[in-house]
Tab-separated table of C-alpha atoms and ligand atoms in Angstrom:
chain	number	residue	atom	x	y	z
A	1	UNK	CA	64.286	88.038	86.708
A	2	UNK	CA	63.754	89.550	83.266
A	3	UNK	CA	65.847	92.567	82.207
A	4	UNK	CA	64.464	95.734	80.630
A	5	UNK	CA	67.200	98.313	80.104
A	6	UNK	CA	65.703	101.701	79.265
A	7	UNK	CA	69.011	103.051	78.013
A	8	UNK	CA	70.617	104.011	74.695
A	9	UNK	CA	73.838	102.169	75.495
A	10	UNK	CA	73.320	98.896	77.396
A	11	UNK	CA	75.637	96.262	75.990
A	12	UNK	CA	73.023	93.848	74.730
A	13	UNK	CA	69.701	95.660	74.493
A	14	UNK	CA	70.721	99.335	74.372
A	15	UNK	CA	68.186	101.506	72.525
A	16	UNK	CA	65.625	98.702	72.145
A	17	UNK	CA	63.426	99.833	75.015
A	18	UNK	CA	63.868	103.606	74.979
A	19	UNK	CA	60.225	104.081	74.009
A	20	UNK	CA	58.207	103.618	77.245
A	21	UNK	CA	55.372	101.746	75.517
A	22	UNK	CA	57.861	99.280	74.036
A	23	UNK	CA	59.608	98.860	77.394
A	24	UNK	CA	56.334	98.303	79.276
A	25	UNK	CA	55.190	95.782	76.660
A	26	UNK	CA	58.512	93.936	76.988
A	27	UNK	CA	58.103	93.782	80.779
A	28	UNK	CA	54.555	92.431	80.484
A	29	UNK	CA	55.654	89.830	77.956
A	30	UNK	CA	58.426	88.668	80.276
A	31	UNK	CA	55.913	88.050	83.051
A	32	UNK	CA	53.663	86.125	80.651
A	33	UNK	CA	56.701	84.042	79.726
A	34	UNK	CA	57.318	83.150	83.358
A	35	UNK	CA	59.478	85.889	84.885
A	36	UNK	CA	58.694	86.460	88.559
A	37	UNK	CA	60.112	89.973	88.510
A	38	UNK	CA	61.350	92.437	85.878
A	39	UNK	CA	64.483	94.525	86.492
A	40	UNK	CA	64.022	98.006	84.991
A	41	UNK	CA	67.139	100.139	84.697
A	42	UNK	CA	67.910	103.601	83.334
A	43	UNK	CA	71.696	103.474	83.603
A	44	UNK	CA	74.087	101.187	81.771
A	45	UNK	CA	76.840	99.704	83.922
A	46	UNK	CA	78.641	98.035	81.016
A	47	UNK	CA	82.443	98.172	81.156
A	48	UNK	CA	83.668	101.684	80.335
A	49	UNK	CA	80.345	103.447	80.960
A	50	UNK	CA	80.377	106.856	82.657
A	51	UNK	CA	77.182	106.945	84.703
A	52	UNK	CA	74.147	109.181	84.262
A	53	UNK	CA	72.445	111.867	86.360
A	54	UNK	CA	69.467	110.961	88.531
A	55	UNK	CA	67.244	113.218	86.394
A	56	UNK	CA	68.142	111.278	83.242
A	57	UNK	CA	67.560	107.960	84.964
A	58	UNK	CA	64.160	109.165	86.192
A	59	UNK	CA	63.225	110.516	82.760
A	60	UNK	CA	63.890	107.084	81.292
A	61	UNK	CA	62.248	104.800	83.858
A	62	UNK	CA	59.335	106.767	85.355
A	63	UNK	CA	57.148	106.582	82.200
A	64	UNK	CA	57.751	102.819	82.088
A	65	UNK	CA	56.858	102.303	85.752
A	66	UNK	CA	53.754	104.495	85.316
A	67	UNK	CA	52.617	102.296	82.443
A	68	UNK	CA	53.197	99.128	84.469
A	69	UNK	CA	51.059	100.651	87.227
A	70	UNK	CA	52.272	98.258	89.924
A	71	UNK	CA	50.700	95.298	88.065
A	72	UNK	CA	54.070	93.820	87.021
A	73	UNK	CA	56.474	92.978	89.898
A	74	UNK	CA	59.349	95.394	89.283
A	75	UNK	CA	62.883	95.638	90.505
A	76	UNK	CA	64.696	98.931	89.894
A	77	UNK	CA	68.330	98.722	88.819
A	78	UNK	CA	69.749	101.855	90.424
A	79	UNK	CA	72.358	103.012	92.901
A	80	UNK	CA	70.665	106.336	93.614
A	81	UNK	CA	68.293	106.979	96.521
A	82	UNK	CA	66.334	109.601	94.598
A	83	UNK	CA	65.626	107.162	91.770
A	84	UNK	CA	64.893	104.286	94.146
A	85	UNK	CA	62.411	106.352	96.187
A	86	UNK	CA	60.458	107.384	93.082
A	87	UNK	CA	60.468	103.831	91.701
A	88	UNK	CA	59.260	102.412	95.026
A	89	UNK	CA	56.464	105.008	95.110
A	90	UNK	CA	55.452	103.816	91.652
A	91	UNK	CA	55.227	100.200	92.814
A	92	UNK	CA	58.727	98.701	92.516
A	93	UNK	CA	59.369	96.101	95.214
A	94	UNK	CA	63.127	95.502	94.969
A	95	UNK	CA	66.141	97.792	94.632
A	96	UNK	CA	68.985	96.218	92.667
A	97	UNK	CA	72.111	98.105	93.662
A	98	UNK	CA	75.294	97.138	91.804
A	99	UNK	CA	77.336	99.162	94.335
A	100	UNK	CA	76.026	97.174	97.337
A	101	UNK	CA	75.181	100.426	99.191
A	102	UNK	CA	78.568	102.051	98.530
A	103	UNK	CA	77.264	104.520	95.934
A	104	UNK	CA	74.726	106.660	97.783
A	105	UNK	CA	74.612	106.971	101.591
A	106	UNK	CA	70.853	107.603	101.423
A	107	UNK	CA	69.969	104.414	99.576
A	108	UNK	CA	69.741	102.060	102.566
A	109	UNK	CA	67.261	104.437	104.222
A	110	UNK	CA	65.187	104.642	101.048
A	111	UNK	CA	64.933	100.834	100.953
A	112	UNK	CA	64.317	100.447	104.690
A	113	UNK	CA	61.631	103.174	104.823
A	114	UNK	CA	59.541	101.402	102.173
A	115	UNK	CA	60.157	97.850	103.417
A	116	UNK	CA	61.539	96.990	99.979
A	117	UNK	CA	63.704	94.047	98.968
A	118	UNK	CA	67.366	94.717	98.189
A	119	UNK	CA	69.994	93.062	96.002
A	120	UNK	CA	73.626	93.608	97.005
A	121	UNK	CA	76.108	92.957	94.178
A	122	UNK	CA	79.887	92.639	94.190
A	123	UNK	CA	81.896	94.903	91.899
A	124	UNK	CA	85.650	95.512	91.897
A	125	UNK	CA	86.287	99.202	91.161
A	126	UNK	CA	83.686	101.052	89.091
A	127	UNK	CA	82.207	100.476	85.622
A	128	UNK	CA	84.652	102.929	84.031
A	129	UNK	CA	87.742	100.973	85.042
A	130	UNK	CA	86.582	97.604	86.385
A	131	UNK	CA	87.805	95.492	83.462
A	132	UNK	CA	91.349	96.967	83.539
A	133	UNK	CA	93.292	93.949	84.766
A	134	UNK	CA	91.113	92.777	87.707
A	135	UNK	CA	93.075	90.690	90.248
A	136	UNK	CA	92.195	88.541	93.239
A	137	UNK	CA	94.124	86.069	95.398
A	138	UNK	CA	91.001	83.918	95.703
A	139	UNK	CA	88.030	85.397	93.893
A	140	UNK	CA	85.312	83.221	95.453
A	141	UNK	CA	86.313	83.797	99.074
A	142	UNK	CA	86.991	87.514	98.499
A	143	UNK	CA	83.580	88.040	96.902
A	144	UNK	CA	81.891	86.020	99.675
A	145	UNK	CA	83.708	88.076	102.340
A	146	UNK	CA	82.688	91.310	100.651
A	147	UNK	CA	79.024	90.269	100.421
A	148	UNK	CA	79.020	89.136	104.039
A	149	UNK	CA	80.285	92.595	105.112
A	150	UNK	CA	77.797	94.445	102.904
A	151	UNK	CA	74.960	92.262	104.224
A	152	UNK	CA	75.925	93.180	107.805
A	153	UNK	CA	76.098	96.852	106.786
A	154	UNK	CA	72.649	96.781	105.155
A	155	UNK	CA	71.132	95.123	108.215
A	156	UNK	CA	72.804	97.696	110.493
A	157	UNK	CA	71.204	100.399	108.309
A	158	UNK	CA	67.745	98.978	108.965
A	159	UNK	CA	67.104	96.670	105.993
A	160	UNK	CA	65.824	93.343	107.377
A	161	UNK	CA	68.122	90.432	106.494
A	162	UNK	CA	65.216	88.403	105.110
A	163	UNK	CA	64.675	91.086	102.436
A	164	UNK	CA	68.204	90.886	101.027
A	165	UNK	CA	69.682	88.793	98.219
A	166	UNK	CA	73.337	88.571	97.184
A	167	UNK	CA	74.998	88.588	93.767
A	168	UNK	CA	78.628	87.818	92.776
A	169	UNK	CA	78.441	90.449	89.997
A	170	UNK	CA	79.412	88.439	86.930
A	171	UNK	CA	81.538	90.665	84.662
A	172	UNK	CA	81.966	93.476	87.186
A	173	UNK	CA	85.749	93.577	87.599
A	174	UNK	CA	86.302	89.929	86.640
A	175	UNK	CA	88.082	87.935	83.964
A	176	UNK	CA	86.417	85.003	82.219
A	177	UNK	CA	88.151	82.636	84.659
A	178	UNK	CA	87.002	84.698	87.675
A	179	UNK	CA	83.398	84.519	86.448
A	180	UNK	CA	83.602	80.759	85.970
A	181	UNK	CA	85.229	80.256	89.370
A	182	UNK	CA	82.445	82.264	91.048
A	183	UNK	CA	79.794	79.976	89.580
A	184	UNK	CA	81.903	76.865	90.259
A	185	UNK	CA	82.182	77.813	93.938
A	186	UNK	CA	78.776	79.428	94.349
A	187	UNK	CA	78.335	77.301	97.489
A	188	UNK	CA	80.457	79.881	99.350
A	189	UNK	CA	77.833	82.523	98.629
A	190	UNK	CA	74.905	80.189	99.249
A	191	UNK	CA	76.457	79.486	102.695
A	192	UNK	CA	75.820	83.127	103.662
A	193	UNK	CA	72.194	82.097	104.055
A	194	UNK	CA	70.543	84.514	101.639
A	195	UNK	CA	69.117	83.887	98.146
A	196	UNK	CA	71.819	84.191	95.494
A	197	UNK	CA	71.173	86.062	92.240
A	198	UNK	CA	73.337	85.422	89.172
A	199	UNK	CA	73.349	87.508	85.987
A	200	UNK	CA	75.412	85.791	83.288
A	201	UNK	CA	72.966	86.518	80.467
A	202	UNK	CA	74.593	87.795	77.241
A	203	UNK	CA	77.840	88.719	79.007
A	204	UNK	CA	81.055	88.888	77.022
A	205	UNK	CA	82.699	85.952	78.848
A	206	UNK	CA	80.183	83.745	77.040
A	207	UNK	CA	81.364	85.070	73.687
A	208	UNK	CA	84.979	84.446	74.656
A	209	UNK	CA	84.152	80.884	75.680
A	210	UNK	CA	82.061	79.941	72.663
A	211	UNK	CA	83.482	82.199	69.956
A	212	UNK	CA	79.887	82.822	68.939
A	213	UNK	CA	77.972	86.107	68.745
A	214	UNK	CA	74.656	84.409	69.390
A	215	UNK	CA	74.745	84.185	73.184
A	216	UNK	CA	71.328	82.683	73.851
A	217	UNK	CA	72.300	79.025	74.293
A	218	UNK	CA	75.440	80.039	76.174
A	219	UNK	CA	73.361	82.227	78.525
A	220	UNK	CA	70.939	79.392	79.223
A	221	UNK	CA	73.852	77.020	79.902
A	222	UNK	CA	75.358	79.462	82.383
A	223	UNK	CA	71.999	79.986	84.121
A	224	UNK	CA	71.419	76.246	84.517
A	225	UNK	CA	74.972	75.787	85.848
A	226	UNK	CA	74.370	78.566	88.393
A	227	UNK	CA	70.989	77.125	89.345
A	228	UNK	CA	72.549	73.688	89.890
A	229	UNK	CA	75.028	75.285	92.300
A	230	UNK	CA	72.360	77.039	94.331
A	231	UNK	CA	71.411	80.288	92.586
A	232	UNK	CA	67.727	80.988	93.093
A	233	UNK	CA	67.311	84.174	91.024
A	234	UNK	CA	68.627	84.303	87.455
A	235	UNK	CA	68.802	87.736	85.808
A	236	UNK	CA	68.172	87.161	82.083
A	237	UNK	CA	67.250	88.977	78.883
A	238	UNK	CA	65.538	86.042	77.109
A	239	UNK	CA	62.943	84.856	79.578
A	240	UNK	CA	61.118	82.024	77.791
A	241	UNK	CA	64.140	79.807	76.975
A	242	UNK	CA	65.495	80.297	80.490
A	243	UNK	CA	62.174	79.444	82.115
A	244	UNK	CA	61.884	76.287	79.993
A	245	UNK	CA	65.455	75.190	80.742
A	246	UNK	CA	65.188	75.939	84.455
A	247	UNK	CA	61.830	74.181	84.681
A	248	UNK	CA	63.457	71.020	83.333
A	249	UNK	CA	66.556	71.409	85.535
A	250	UNK	CA	64.270	71.854	88.558
A	251	UNK	CA	62.219	68.809	87.622
A	252	UNK	CA	65.362	66.682	87.607
A	253	UNK	CA	66.672	68.075	90.901
B	301	HH2	N1	74.373	93.004	85.331
B	301	HH2	C1	74.131	94.141	84.666
B	301	HH2	C2	73.345	95.159	85.235
B	301	HH2	N2	72.820	95.005	86.467
B	301	HH2	N3	72.503	93.709	88.398
B	301	HH2	C3	72.753	92.591	89.096
B	301	HH2	N4	72.230	92.438	90.323
B	301	HH2	N5	73.522	91.577	88.582
B	301	HH2	C4	74.085	91.655	87.343
B	301	HH2	O1	74.808	90.707	86.940
B	301	HH2	C5	73.855	92.837	86.577
B	301	HH2	C6	73.047	93.861	87.157
B	301	HH2	C7	74.698	94.324	83.304
B	301	HH2	O2	73.876	93.780	82.348
B	301	HH2	P1	72.807	94.596	81.473
B	301	HH2	O3	71.749	95.156	82.348
B	301	HH2	O4	72.318	93.727	80.391
B	301	HH2	O5	73.648	95.729	80.767
B	301	HH2	P2	73.895	97.271	81.079
B	301	HH2	O6	74.510	97.431	82.420
B	301	HH2	O7	74.817	97.689	79.963
B	301	HH2	O8	72.574	97.990	81.022
């Protein structure tokens, strides 16, 4: 899954794709490089961010989706039903909701009505406060329990189980050690029986581990580690190096 953030403030690519032609070209290039889907988002969820209005999100992403014209498989990174409905009308096939259906009571219906795919992600707290001293007794089993409950909720709301993938939410209310433990024990999430998505790309834990500002090799290392432990969707900013690395890791498996 390639990432195109159409925002001024995303932590790694903020401002790069604000022009819709640039964003659409980036999405097309990602597919040429081997991405199966491109995640388009109009709201940054980086630590400390405040959230944006649905109108602003729509103003950012609609021109991009119109340019892609349904020809690039698109996931929409939103927690808002209004935004999801418009994106699905414009050809998006997956709704990537970092609140796991806790943000907008209408979102499950929007997904179910269109027969779309859905990603449910774990987050402790909200983006404004999530990195203020996050604590768990056992992060892997708590995240697995949370995702199991949100999966049951989504199914009860009419989203078919076979359309849902699960994500531990790397960096969303987690310390470096929590993030590593979640990948180390990814088998707990895989055991829930749904595809597992991991997004470690360019996240600050990688900088803390390596001491380097160039996070490309670190991102690829994290993606391969997650893949080896059962992740089947990797959310990444630099598609080509990830596709090459994962192709080799898959060939060895
Ligand atoms: N990470 C980010 C945003 N959305 N969605 C899922 N399912 N999993 C993730 O790990 C995830 C996500 C944050 O990364 P990014 O999009 O690069 O930054 P920002 O939120 O600042 O736009």
